[in-house]
Amino acid sequence: MLIRYGYDFTLYCARETPVVTMVSARTERAGDMLCPEVHTRFPDVEEEIYTDSFGNICRRFNAPSGVIRLHGVGYMRDSGLLDPVTPDAPEHDVSDLPDEALMYLLSSRYCEVDRMSQLAWDLFGNTAPGWGRVQAICDYVHGHIRFNYQDARNTRSAFDAWQEGRGVCRDFAHLAITLCRCMNIPARYVNGQLGDFGIPYTADPMDYAAWMEVYLGGAWHTFDPRNNKRRIGRIVIAYGRDAVDVPMITSFGPHLLQSFTVITDEVSEADLAQQDAAQ
C-alpha cells in the first residue's frame, strides 16, 4: 500500500520567534519513501535541518511576526501488514541490556518510575516475564484509562493518568511505559502517524498518535496501549523517553496554533500520476 502523510499548520507569533518542528519521518523508513518529503513555509523563511540525540529529524527556523503556514507531505510504501507479534521474545536481565537501552528504564518528566514501582510489582510481579507481561500491562492500561479527546492535558503524568483514569493516547503510552520500566523492561515513547487502515471509519479528525516500543529479545517491539490491537501503516516521526523529547512544535517565545491538520491516507500510484499530469 502507499500512504500519503503530512501536515498543515498555521501559527501566529506576535514577534519574530525561533521555532523547531519535529514532523519528518525517521530515516529508518527512508528506503520506503516514494520520493523525498516536501516541507514548505509561507512566508518562505530559511530553515536548518539537524538530528537530535535520539536520531529524530528537527527543522529549525525563525517564524516572522504575524502568521506563518507550515505544510509538509510525503509518500510512504508500506507492507499493509499488521504490527508483528513475537510472543516468545524474552526479557533481558538489566546486566545484559545494551548501554543505549538503560535510559529507557529510568524515571523521566512524565514517567515516574520511582513513584509507581510498588504498584507495578503488585500488579505484574507474578506475570510470566517477556511478551506476555508487556501485553498484560497494555491490557491493564487500556482498561484503566477512559479515552476522550476533551481530557487532553499537557501536564498530566503517568501517575496522574493512573489516579484520574482518563486521558488521551499520550497518557496511555506514558502509563504503560512507566509500568514496563518499573518491571525493568526498557520502554520508549513514540510519536507518529497512524491512519484508519483496516478499522471502521470514524469521523474524528486525524491527529498524531502516541504508542510505545519495548526492548525484548534483542529488538524493539511496538505496543499500543490506547488501541490495544495490532494496526497497519504506522509511520514513526520521533521517539524519546516521553513526550518531552518529541514535541511537534517548540517555540522559544509564545505562539498561537490557529489551525492544525494531519494527513494520513491511502493513495494509489495511479492517482499520483494523474495529479502530476494535471500539474
mmCIF file with all atom_site columns, N, CA, C and O in Angstrom, residues 173-223:
data_model
loop_
_atom_site.group_PDB
_atom_site.id
_atom_site.type_symbol
_atom_site.label_atom_id
_atom_site.label_alt_id
_atom_site.label_comp_id
_atom_site.label_asym_id
_atom_site.label_entity_id
_atom_site.label_seq_id
_atom_site.pdbx_PDB_ins_code
_atom_site.Cartn_x
_atom_site.Cartn_y
_atom_site.Cartn_z
_atom_site.occupancy
_atom_site.B_iso_or_equiv
_atom_site.pdbx_formal_charge
_atom_site.auth_seq_id
_atom_site.auth_comp_id
_atom_site.auth_asym_id
_atom_site.auth_atom_id
_atom_site.pdbx_PDB_model_num
ATOM 1   N N  . ALA A 1 173 ? 0.199   5.829   26.716 1.00 0.00 ? 173 ALA A N  1
ATOM 2   C CA . ALA A 1 173 ? 1.595   5.468   26.472 1.00 0.00 ? 173 ALA A CA 1
ATOM 3   C C  . ALA A 1 173 ? 2.449   5.727   27.704 1.00 0.00 ? 173 ALA A C  1
ATOM 4   O O  . ALA A 1 173 ? 3.262   4.881   28.106 1.00 0.00 ? 173 ALA A O  1
ATOM 5   N N  . HIS A 1 174 ? 2.295   6.895   28.328 1.00 0.00 ? 174 HIS A N  1
ATOM 6   C CA . HIS A 1 174 ? 3.112   7.216   29.497 1.00 0.00 ? 174 HIS A CA 1
ATOM 7   C C  . HIS A 1 174 ? 2.894   6.217   30.629 1.00 0.00 ? 174 HIS A C  1
ATOM 8   O O  . HIS A 1 174 ? 3.857   5.785   31.289 1.00 0.00 ? 174 HIS A O  1
ATOM 9   N N  . LEU A 1 175 ? 1.655   5.840   30.881 1.00 0.00 ? 175 LEU A N  1
ATOM 10  C CA . LEU A 1 175 ? 1.391   4.904   31.976 1.00 0.00 ? 175 LEU A CA 1
ATOM 11  C C  . LEU A 1 175 ? 1.964   3.526   31.660 1.00 0.00 ? 175 LEU A C  1
ATOM 12  O O  . LEU A 1 175 ? 2.614   2.907   32.517 1.00 0.00 ? 175 LEU A O  1
ATOM 13  N N  . ALA A 1 176 ? 1.765   3.040   30.446 1.00 0.00 ? 176 ALA A N  1
ATOM 14  C CA . ALA A 1 176 ? 2.296   1.724   30.085 1.00 0.00 ? 176 ALA A CA 1
ATOM 15  C C  . ALA A 1 176 ? 3.826   1.723   30.102 1.00 0.00 ? 176 ALA A C  1
ATOM 16  O O  . ALA A 1 176 ? 4.457   0.758   30.571 1.00 0.00 ? 176 ALA A O  1
ATOM 17  N N  . ILE A 1 177 ? 4.445   2.786   29.606 1.00 0.00 ? 177 ILE A N  1
ATOM 18  C CA . ILE A 1 177 ? 5.906   2.900   29.626 1.00 0.00 ? 177 ILE A CA 1
ATOM 19  C C  . ILE A 1 177 ? 6.412   2.845   31.060 1.00 0.00 ? 177 ILE A C  1
ATOM 20  O O  . ILE A 1 177 ? 7.378   2.137   31.376 1.00 0.00 ? 177 ILE A O  1
ATOM 21  N N  . THR A 1 178 ? 5.768   3.590   31.937 1.00 0.00 ? 178 THR A N  1
ATOM 22  C CA . THR A 1 178 ? 6.209   3.639   33.325 1.00 0.00 ? 178 THR A CA 1
ATOM 23  C C  . THR A 1 178 ? 6.111   2.272   33.981 1.00 0.00 ? 178 THR A C  1
ATOM 24  O O  . THR A 1 178 ? 7.042   1.835   34.677 1.00 0.00 ? 178 THR A O  1
ATOM 25  N N  . LEU A 1 179 ? 5.019   1.570   33.771 1.00 0.00 ? 179 LEU A N  1
ATOM 26  C CA . LEU A 1 179 ? 4.850   0.243   34.375 1.00 0.00 ? 179 LEU A CA 1
ATOM 27  C C  . LEU A 1 179 ? 5.866   -0.745  33.824 1.00 0.00 ? 179 LEU A C  1
ATOM 28  O O  . LEU A 1 179 ? 6.392   -1.582  34.566 1.00 0.00 ? 179 LEU A O  1
ATOM 29  N N  . CYS A 1 180 ? 6.168   -0.650  32.535 1.00 0.00 ? 180 CYS A N  1
ATOM 30  C CA . CYS A 1 180 ? 7.211   -1.512  31.963 1.00 0.00 ? 180 CYS A CA 1
ATOM 31  C C  . CYS A 1 180 ? 8.567   -1.212  32.598 1.00 0.00 ? 180 CYS A C  1
ATOM 32  O O  . CYS A 1 180 ? 9.309   -2.131  32.996 1.00 0.00 ? 180 CYS A O  1
ATOM 33  N N  . ARG A 1 181 ? 8.915   0.057   32.701 1.00 0.00 ? 181 ARG A N  1
ATOM 34  C CA . ARG A 1 181 ? 10.204  0.420   33.301 1.00 0.00 ? 181 ARG A CA 1
ATOM 35  C C  . ARG A 1 181 ? 10.291  -0.053  34.747 1.00 0.00 ? 181 ARG A C  1
ATOM 36  O O  . ARG A 1 181 ? 11.357  -0.481  35.208 1.00 0.00 ? 181 ARG A O  1
ATOM 37  N N  . CYS A 1 182 ? 9.188   0.050   35.462 1.00 0.00 ? 182 CYS A N  1
ATOM 38  C CA . CYS A 1 182 ? 9.173   -0.440  36.841 1.00 0.00 ? 182 CYS A CA 1
ATOM 39  C C  . CYS A 1 182 ? 9.526   -1.931  36.909 1.00 0.00 ? 182 CYS A C  1
ATOM 40  O O  . CYS A 1 182 ? 10.112  -2.389  37.902 1.00 0.00 ? 182 CYS A O  1
ATOM 41  N N  . MET A 1 183 ? 9.170   -2.675  35.860 1.00 0.00 ? 183 MET A N  1
ATOM 42  C CA . MET A 1 183 ? 9.443   -4.112  35.812 1.00 0.00 ? 183 MET A CA 1
ATOM 43  C C  . MET A 1 183 ? 10.790  -4.401  35.142 1.00 0.00 ? 183 MET A C  1
ATOM 44  O O  . MET A 1 183 ? 11.074  -5.533  34.757 1.00 0.00 ? 183 MET A O  1
ATOM 45  N N  . ASN A 1 184 ? 11.623  -3.366  34.975 1.00 0.00 ? 184 ASN A N  1
ATOM 46  C CA . ASN A 1 184 ? 12.959  -3.485  34.363 1.00 0.00 ? 184 ASN A CA 1
ATOM 47  C C  . ASN A 1 184 ? 12.906  -3.878  32.888 1.00 0.00 ? 184 ASN A C  1
ATOM 48  O O  . ASN A 1 184 ? 13.817  -4.528  32.374 1.00 0.00 ? 184 ASN A O  1
ATOM 49  N N  . ILE A 1 185 ? 11.852  -3.429  32.202 1.00 0.00 ? 185 ILE A N  1
ATOM 50  C CA . ILE A 1 185 ? 11.723  -3.627  30.757 1.00 0.00 ? 185 ILE A CA 1
ATOM 51  C C  . ILE A 1 185 ? 11.900  -2.264  30.094 1.00 0.00 ? 185 ILE A C  1
ATOM 52  O O  . ILE A 1 185 ? 11.085  -1.359  30.309 1.00 0.00 ? 185 ILE A O  1
ATOM 53  N N  . PRO A 1 186 ? 12.947  -2.060  29.294 1.00 0.00 ? 186 PRO A N  1
ATOM 54  C CA . PRO A 1 186 ? 13.122  -0.760  28.633 1.00 0.00 ? 186 PRO A CA 1
ATOM 55  C C  . PRO A 1 186 ? 11.924  -0.434  27.739 1.00 0.00 ? 186 PRO A C  1
ATOM 56  O O  . PRO A 1 186 ? 11.454  -1.275  26.964 1.00 0.00 ? 186 PRO A O  1
ATOM 57  N N  . ALA A 1 187 ? 11.445  0.800   27.863 1.00 0.00 ? 187 ALA A N  1
ATOM 58  C CA . ALA A 1 187 ? 10.289  1.235   27.071 1.00 0.00 ? 187 ALA A CA 1
ATOM 59  C C  . ALA A 1 187 ? 10.491  2.685   26.671 1.00 0.00 ? 187 ALA A C  1
ATOM 60  O O  . ALA A 1 187 ? 10.908  3.510   27.487 1.00 0.00 ? 187 ALA A O  1
ATOM 61  N N  . ARG A 1 188 ? 10.195  2.995   25.413 1.00 0.00 ? 188 ARG A N  1
ATOM 62  C CA . ARG A 1 188 ? 10.350  4.361   24.921 1.00 0.00 ? 188 ARG A CA 1
ATOM 63  C C  . ARG A 1 188 ? 9.048   4.845   24.289 1.00 0.00 ? 188 ARG A C  1
ATOM 64  O O  . ARG A 1 188 ? 8.243   4.058   23.789 1.00 0.00 ? 188 ARG A O  1
ATOM 65  N N  . TYR A 1 189 ? 8.887   6.151   24.319 1.00 0.00 ? 189 TYR A N  1
ATOM 66  C CA . TYR A 1 189 ? 7.686   6.821   23.821 1.00 0.00 ? 189 TYR A CA 1
ATOM 67  C C  . TYR A 1 189 ? 7.850   7.089   22.326 1.00 0.00 ? 189 TYR A C  1
ATOM 68  O O  . TYR A 1 189 ? 8.909   7.538   21.875 1.00 0.00 ? 189 TYR A O  1
ATOM 69  N N  . VAL A 1 190 ? 6.794   6.837   21.557 1.00 0.00 ? 190 VAL A N  1
ATOM 70  C CA . VAL A 1 190 ? 6.821   7.039   20.108 1.00 0.00 ? 190 VAL A CA 1
ATOM 71  C C  . VAL A 1 190 ? 5.696   7.983   19.707 1.00 0.00 ? 190 VAL A C  1
ATOM 72  O O  . VAL A 1 190 ? 4.550   7.834   20.126 1.00 0.00 ? 190 VAL A O  1
ATOM 73  N N  . ASN A 1 191 ? 6.051   8.961   18.885 1.00 0.00 ? 191 ASN A N  1
ATOM 74  C CA . ASN A 1 191 ? 5.063   9.850   18.264 1.00 0.00 ? 191 ASN A CA 1
ATOM 75  C C  . ASN A 1 191 ? 5.075   9.579   16.762 1.00 0.00 ? 191 ASN A C  1
ATOM 76  O O  . ASN A 1 191 ? 6.143   9.488   16.150 1.00 0.00 ? 191 ASN A O  1
ATOM 77  N N  . GLY A 1 192 ? 3.900   9.418   16.168 1.00 0.00 ? 192 GLY A N  1
ATOM 78  C CA . GLY A 1 192 ? 3.882   9.111   14.746 1.00 0.00 ? 192 GLY A CA 1
ATOM 79  C C  . GLY A 1 192 ? 2.520   9.321   14.129 1.00 0.00 ? 192 GLY A C  1
ATOM 80  O O  . GLY A 1 192 ? 1.607   9.883   14.748 1.00 0.00 ? 192 GLY A O  1
ATOM 81  N N  . GLN A 1 193 ? 2.410   8.872   12.902 1.00 0.00 ? 193 GLN A N  1
ATOM 82  C CA . GLN A 1 193 ? 1.150   8.984   12.164 1.00 0.00 ? 193 GLN A CA 1
ATOM 83  C C  . GLN A 1 193 ? 0.573   7.593   11.965 1.00 0.00 ? 193 GLN A C  1
ATOM 84  O O  . GLN A 1 193 ? 1.282   6.647   11.609 1.00 0.00 ? 193 GLN A O  1
ATOM 85  N N  . LEU A 1 194 ? -0.724  7.488   12.224 1.00 0.00 ? 194 LEU A N  1
ATOM 86  C CA . LEU A 1 194 ? -1.407  6.197   12.169 1.00 0.00 ? 194 LEU A CA 1
ATOM 87  C C  . LEU A 1 194 ? -2.796  6.432   11.595 1.00 0.00 ? 194 LEU A C  1
ATOM 88  O O  . LEU A 1 194 ? -3.686  6.939   12.275 1.00 0.00 ? 194 LEU A O  1
ATOM 89  N N  . GLY A 1 195 ? -2.967  6.062   10.328 1.00 0.00 ? 195 GLY A N  1
ATOM 90  C CA . GLY A 1 195 ? -4.254  6.246   9.671  1.00 0.00 ? 195 GLY A CA 1
ATOM 91  C C  . GLY A 1 195 ? -5.261  5.187   10.063 1.00 0.00 ? 195 GLY A C  1
ATOM 92  O O  . GLY A 1 195 ? -4.928  4.181   10.706 1.00 0.00 ? 195 GLY A O  1
ATOM 93  N N  . ASP A 1 196 ? -6.499  5.410   9.661  1.00 0.00 ? 196 ASP A N  1
ATOM 94  C CA . ASP A 1 196 ? -7.571  4.465   9.973  1.00 0.00 ? 196 ASP A CA 1
ATOM 95  C C  . ASP A 1 196 ? -7.587  3.331   8.946  1.00 0.00 ? 196 ASP A C  1
ATOM 96  O O  . ASP A 1 196 ? -8.559  3.142   8.209  1.00 0.00 ? 196 ASP A O  1
ATOM 97  N N  . PHE A 1 197 ? -6.487  2.579   8.895  1.00 0.00 ? 197 PHE A N  1
ATOM 98  C CA . PHE A 1 197 ? -6.356  1.488   7.929  1.00 0.00 ? 197 PHE A CA 1
ATOM 99  C C  . PHE A 1 197 ? -6.785  0.174   8.580  1.00 0.00 ? 197 PHE A C  1
ATOM 100 O O  . PHE A 1 197 ? -6.313  -0.179  9.666  1.00 0.00 ? 197 PHE A O  1
ATOM 101 N N  . GLY A 1 198 ? -7.701  -0.522  7.919  1.00 0.00 ? 198 GLY A N  1
ATOM 102 C CA . GLY A 1 198 ? -8.130  -1.826  8.416  1.00 0.00 ? 198 GLY A CA 1
ATOM 103 C C  . GLY A 1 198 ? -9.055  -1.775  9.607  1.00 0.00 ? 198 GLY A C  1
ATOM 104 O O  . GLY A 1 198 ? -9.267  -2.792  10.271 1.00 0.00 ? 198 GLY A O  1
ATOM 105 N N  . ILE A 1 199 ? -9.604  -0.605  9.910  1.00 0.00 ? 199 ILE A N  1
ATOM 106 C CA . ILE A 1 199 ? -10.550 -0.471  11.017 1.00 0.00 ? 199 ILE A CA 1
ATOM 107 C C  . ILE A 1 199 ? -11.757 0.315   10.517 1.00 0.00 ? 199 ILE A C  1
ATOM 108 O O  . ILE A 1 199 ? -11.685 0.985   9.482  1.00 0.00 ? 199 ILE A O  1
ATOM 109 N N  . PRO A 1 200 ? -12.886 0.252   11.219 1.00 0.00 ? 200 PRO A N  1
ATOM 110 C CA . PRO A 1 200 ? -14.059 1.020   10.785 1.00 0.00 ? 200 PRO A CA 1
ATOM 111 C C  . PRO A 1 200 ? -13.766 2.506   10.737 1.00 0.00 ? 200 PRO A C  1
ATOM 112 O O  . PRO A 1 200 ? -13.022 3.037   11.568 1.00 0.00 ? 200 PRO A O  1
ATOM 113 N N  . TYR A 1 201 ? -14.328 3.178   9.758  1.00 0.00 ? 201 TYR A N  1
ATOM 114 C CA . TYR A 1 201 ? -14.133 4.621   9.590  1.00 0.00 ? 201 TYR A CA 1
ATOM 115 C C  . TYR A 1 201 ? -14.715 5.371   10.782 1.00 0.00 ? 201 TYR A C  1
ATOM 116 O O  . TYR A 1 201 ? -15.774 5.033   11.314 1.00 0.00 ? 201 TYR A O  1
ATOM 117 N N  . THR A 1 202 ? -14.007 6.408   11.218 1.00 0.00 ? 202 THR A N  1
ATOM 118 C CA . THR A 1 202 ? -14.527 7.304   12.245 1.00 0.00 ? 202 THR A CA 1
ATOM 119 C C  . THR A 1 202 ? -14.489 8.731   11.698 1.00 0.00 ? 202 THR A C  1
ATOM 120 O O  . THR A 1 202 ? -13.669 9.060   10.848 1.00 0.00 ? 202 THR A O  1
ATOM 121 N N  . ALA A 1 203 ? -15.370 9.555   12.209 1.00 0.00 ? 203 ALA A N  1
ATOM 122 C CA . ALA A 1 203 ? -15.445 10.950  11.754 1.00 0.00 ? 203 ALA A CA 1
ATOM 123 C C  . ALA A 1 203 ? -14.485 11.850  12.520 1.00 0.00 ? 203 ALA A C  1
ATOM 124 O O  . ALA A 1 203 ? -14.416 13.048  12.247 1.00 0.00 ? 203 ALA A O  1
ATOM 125 N N  . ASP A 1 204 ? -13.739 11.283  13.467 1.00 0.00 ? 204 ASP A N  1
ATOM 126 C CA . ASP A 1 204 ? -12.796 12.092  14.246 1.00 0.00 ? 204 ASP A CA 1
ATOM 127 C C  . ASP A 1 204 ? -11.705 12.641  13.329 1.00 0.00 ? 204 ASP A C  1
ATOM 128 O O  . ASP A 1 204 ? -11.231 11.937  12.427 1.00 0.00 ? 204 ASP A O  1
ATOM 129 N N  . PRO A 1 205 ? -11.269 13.870  13.546 1.00 0.00 ? 205 PRO A N  1
ATOM 130 C CA . PRO A 1 205 ? -10.189 14.426  12.721 1.00 0.00 ? 205 PRO A CA 1
ATOM 131 C C  . PRO A 1 205 ? -8.895  13.654  12.951 1.00 0.00 ? 205 PRO A C  1
ATOM 132 O O  . PRO A 1 205 ? -8.633  13.158  14.052 1.00 0.00 ? 205 PRO A O  1
ATOM 133 N N  . MET A 1 206 ? -8.073  13.552  11.901 1.00 0.00 ? 206 MET A N  1
ATOM 134 C CA . MET A 1 206 ? -6.807  12.852  12.007 1.00 0.00 ? 206 MET A CA 1
ATOM 135 C C  . MET A 1 206 ? -5.869  13.647  12.920 1.00 0.00 ? 206 MET A C  1
ATOM 136 O O  . MET A 1 206 ? -5.884  14.866  12.943 1.00 0.00 ? 206 MET A O  1
ATOM 137 N N  . ASP A 1 207 ? -5.068  12.917  13.693 1.00 0.00 ? 207 ASP A N  1
ATOM 138 C CA . ASP A 1 207 ? -4.147  13.550  14.622 1.00 0.00 ? 207 ASP A CA 1
ATOM 139 C C  . ASP A 1 207 ? -2.880  12.702  14.677 1.00 0.00 ? 207 ASP A C  1
ATOM 140 O O  . ASP A 1 207 ? -2.850  11.568  14.187 1.00 0.00 ? 207 ASP A O  1
ATOM 141 N N  . TYR A 1 208 ? -1.821  13.236  15.256 1.00 0.00 ? 208 TYR A N  1
ATOM 142 C CA . TYR A 1 208 ? -0.674  12.405  15.561 1.00 0.00 ? 208 TYR A CA 1
ATOM 143 C C  . TYR A 1 208 ? -1.062  11.413  16.650 1.00 0.00 ? 208 TYR A C  1
ATOM 144 O O  . TYR A 1 208 ? -1.951  11.683  17.462 1.00 0.00 ? 208 TYR A O  1
ATOM 145 N N  . ALA A 1 209 ? -0.387  10.283  16.666 1.00 0.00 ? 209 ALA A N  1
ATOM 146 C CA . ALA A 1 209 ? -0.687  9.235   17.631 1.00 0.00 ? 209 ALA A CA 1
ATOM 147 C C  . ALA A 1 209 ? 0.539   8.951   18.484 1.00 0.00 ? 209 ALA A C  1
ATOM 148 O O  . ALA A 1 209 ? 1.673   9.199   18.074 1.00 0.00 ? 209 ALA A O  1
ATOM 149 N N  . ALA A 1 210 ? 0.298   8.425   19.683 1.00 0.00 ? 210 ALA A N  1
ATOM 150 C CA . ALA A 1 210 ? 1.381   8.027   20.570 1.00 0.00 ? 210 ALA A CA 1
ATOM 151 C C  . ALA A 1 210 ? 1.237   6.553   20.913 1.00 0.00 ? 210 ALA A C  1
ATOM 152 O O  . ALA A 1 210 ? 0.132   6.071   21.169 1.00 0.00 ? 210 ALA A O  1
ATOM 153 N N  . TRP A 1 211 ? 2.359   5.843   20.894 1.00 0.00 ? 211 TRP A N  1
ATOM 154 C CA . TRP A 1 211 ? 2.397   4.449   21.339 1.00 0.00 ? 211 TRP A CA 1
ATOM 155 C C  . TRP A 1 211 ? 3.746   4.221   21.983 1.00 0.00 ? 211 TRP A C  1
ATOM 156 O O  . TRP A 1 211 ? 4.444   5.169   22.333 1.00 0.00 ? 211 TRP A O  1
ATOM 157 N N  . MET A 1 212 ? 4.144   2.984   22.189 1.00 0.00 ? 212 MET A N  1
ATOM 158 C CA . MET A 1 212 ? 5.444   2.726   22.811 1.00 0.00 ? 212 MET A CA 1
ATOM 159 C C  . MET A 1 212 ? 6.158   1.589   22.098 1.00 0.00 ? 212 MET A C  1
ATOM 160 O O  . MET A 1 212 ? 5.538   0.784   21.393 1.00 0.00 ? 212 MET A O  1
ATOM 161 N N  . GLU A 1 213 ? 7.467   1.539   22.293 1.00 0.00 ? 213 GLU A N  1
ATOM 162 C CA . GLU A 1 213 ? 8.286   0.417   21.861 1.00 0.00 ? 213 GLU A CA 1
ATOM 163 C C  . GLU A 1 213 ? 9.014   -0.119  23.078 1.00 0.00 ? 213 GLU A C  1
ATOM 164 O O  . GLU A 1 213 ? 9.514   0.660   23.903 1.00 0.00 ? 213 GLU A O  1
ATOM 165 N N  . VAL A 1 214 ? 9.062   -1.445  23.206 1.00 0.00 ? 214 VAL A N  1
ATOM 166 C CA . VAL A 1 214 ? 9.735   -2.077  24.339 1.00 0.00 ? 214 VAL A CA 1
ATOM 167 C C  . VAL A 1 214 ? 10.857  -2.958  23.813 1.00 0.00 ? 214 VAL A C  1
ATOM 168 O O  . VAL A 1 214 ? 10.789  -3.485  22.696 1.00 0.00 ? 214 VAL A O  1
ATOM 169 N N  . TYR A 1 215 ? 11.885  -3.115  24.639 1.00 0.00 ? 215 TYR A N  1
ATOM 170 C CA . TYR A 1 215 ? 13.064  -3.887  24.242 1.00 0.00 ? 215 TYR A CA 1
ATOM 171 C C  . TYR A 1 215 ? 12.957  -5.298  24.820 1.00 0.00 ? 215 TYR A C  1
ATOM 172 O O  . TYR A 1 215 ? 13.043  -5.502  26.038 1.00 0.00 ? 215 TYR A O  1
ATOM 173 N N  . LEU A 1 216 ? 12.729  -6.248  23.942 1.00 0.00 ? 216 LEU A N  1
ATOM 174 C CA . LEU A 1 216 ? 12.621  -7.662  24.298 1.00 0.00 ? 216 LEU A CA 1
ATOM 175 C C  . LEU A 1 216 ? 13.380  -8.480  23.261 1.00 0.00 ? 216 LEU A C  1
ATOM 176 O O  . LEU A 1 216 ? 13.324  -8.171  22.064 1.00 0.00 ? 216 LEU A O  1
ATOM 177 N N  . GLY A 1 217 ? 14.072  -9.506  23.685 1.00 0.00 ? 217 GLY A N  1
ATOM 178 C CA . GLY A 1 217 ? 14.715  -10.408 22.736 1.00 0.00 ? 217 GLY A CA 1
ATOM 179 C C  . GLY A 1 217 ? 15.687  -9.735  21.798 1.00 0.00 ? 217 GLY A C  1
ATOM 180 O O  . GLY A 1 217 ? 15.817  -10.135 20.638 1.00 0.00 ? 217 GLY A O  1
ATOM 181 N N  . GLY A 1 218 ? 16.364  -8.694  22.271 1.00 0.00 ? 218 GLY A N  1
ATOM 182 C CA . GLY A 1 218 ? 17.376  -8.030  21.463 1.00 0.00 ? 218 GLY A CA 1
ATOM 183 C C  . GLY A 1 218 ? 16.850  -7.084  20.408 1.00 0.00 ? 218 GLY A C  1
ATOM 184 O O  . GLY A 1 218 ? 17.602  -6.673  19.510 1.00 0.00 ? 218 GLY A O  1
ATOM 185 N N  . ALA A 1 219 ? 15.577  -6.701  20.488 1.00 0.00 ? 219 ALA A N  1
ATOM 186 C CA . ALA A 1 219 ? 14.997  -5.802  19.486 1.00 0.00 ? 219 ALA A CA 1
ATOM 187 C C  . ALA A 1 219 ? 13.886  -4.976  20.122 1.00 0.00 ? 219 ALA A C  1
ATOM 188 O O  . ALA A 1 219 ? 13.344  -5.329  21.178 1.00 0.00 ? 219 ALA A O  1
ATOM 189 N N  . TRP A 1 220 ? 13.543  -3.880  19.433 1.00 0.00 ? 220 TRP A N  1
ATOM 190 C CA . TRP A 1 220 ? 12.438  -3.023  19.869 1.00 0.00 ? 220 TRP A CA 1
ATOM 191 C C  . TRP A 1 220 ? 11.150  -3.482  19.190 1.00 0.00 ? 220 TRP A C  1
ATOM 192 O O  . TRP A 1 220 ? 11.133  -3.727  17.992 1.00 0.00 ? 220 TRP A O  1
ATOM 193 N N  . HIS A 1 221 ? 10.069  -3.564  19.992 1.00 0.00 ? 221 HIS A N  1
ATOM 194 C CA . HIS A 1 221 ? 8.781   -4.052  19.503 1.00 0.00 ? 221 HIS A CA 1
ATOM 195 C C  . HIS A 1 221 ? 7.685   -3.027  19.804 1.00 0.00 ? 221 HIS A C  1
ATOM 196 O O  . HIS A 1 221 ? 7.699   -2.381  20.855 1.00 0.00 ? 221 HIS A O  1
ATOM 197 N N  . THR A 1 222 ? 6.731   -2.923  18.889 1.00 0.00 ? 222 THR A N  1
ATOM 198 C CA . THR A 1 222 ? 5.631   -1.965  19.007 1.00 0.00 ? 222 THR A CA 1
ATOM 199 C C  . THR A 1 222 ? 4.500   -2.515  19.862 1.00 0.00 ? 222 THR A C  1
ATOM 200 O O  . THR A 1 222 ? 4.030   -3.641  19.648 1.00 0.00 ? 222 THR A O  1
ATOM 201 N N  . PHE A 1 223 ? 4.058   -1.707  20.816 1.00 0.00 ? 223 PHE A N  1
ATOM 202 C CA . PHE A 1 223 ? 2.847   -1.974  21.595 1.00 0.00 ? 223 PHE A CA 1
ATOM 203 C C  . PHE A 1 223 ? 2.034   -0.680  21.657 1.00 0.00 ? 223 PHE A C  1
ATOM 204 O O  . PHE A 1 223 ? 2.598   0.415   21.735 1.00 0.00 ? 223 PHE A O  1
#
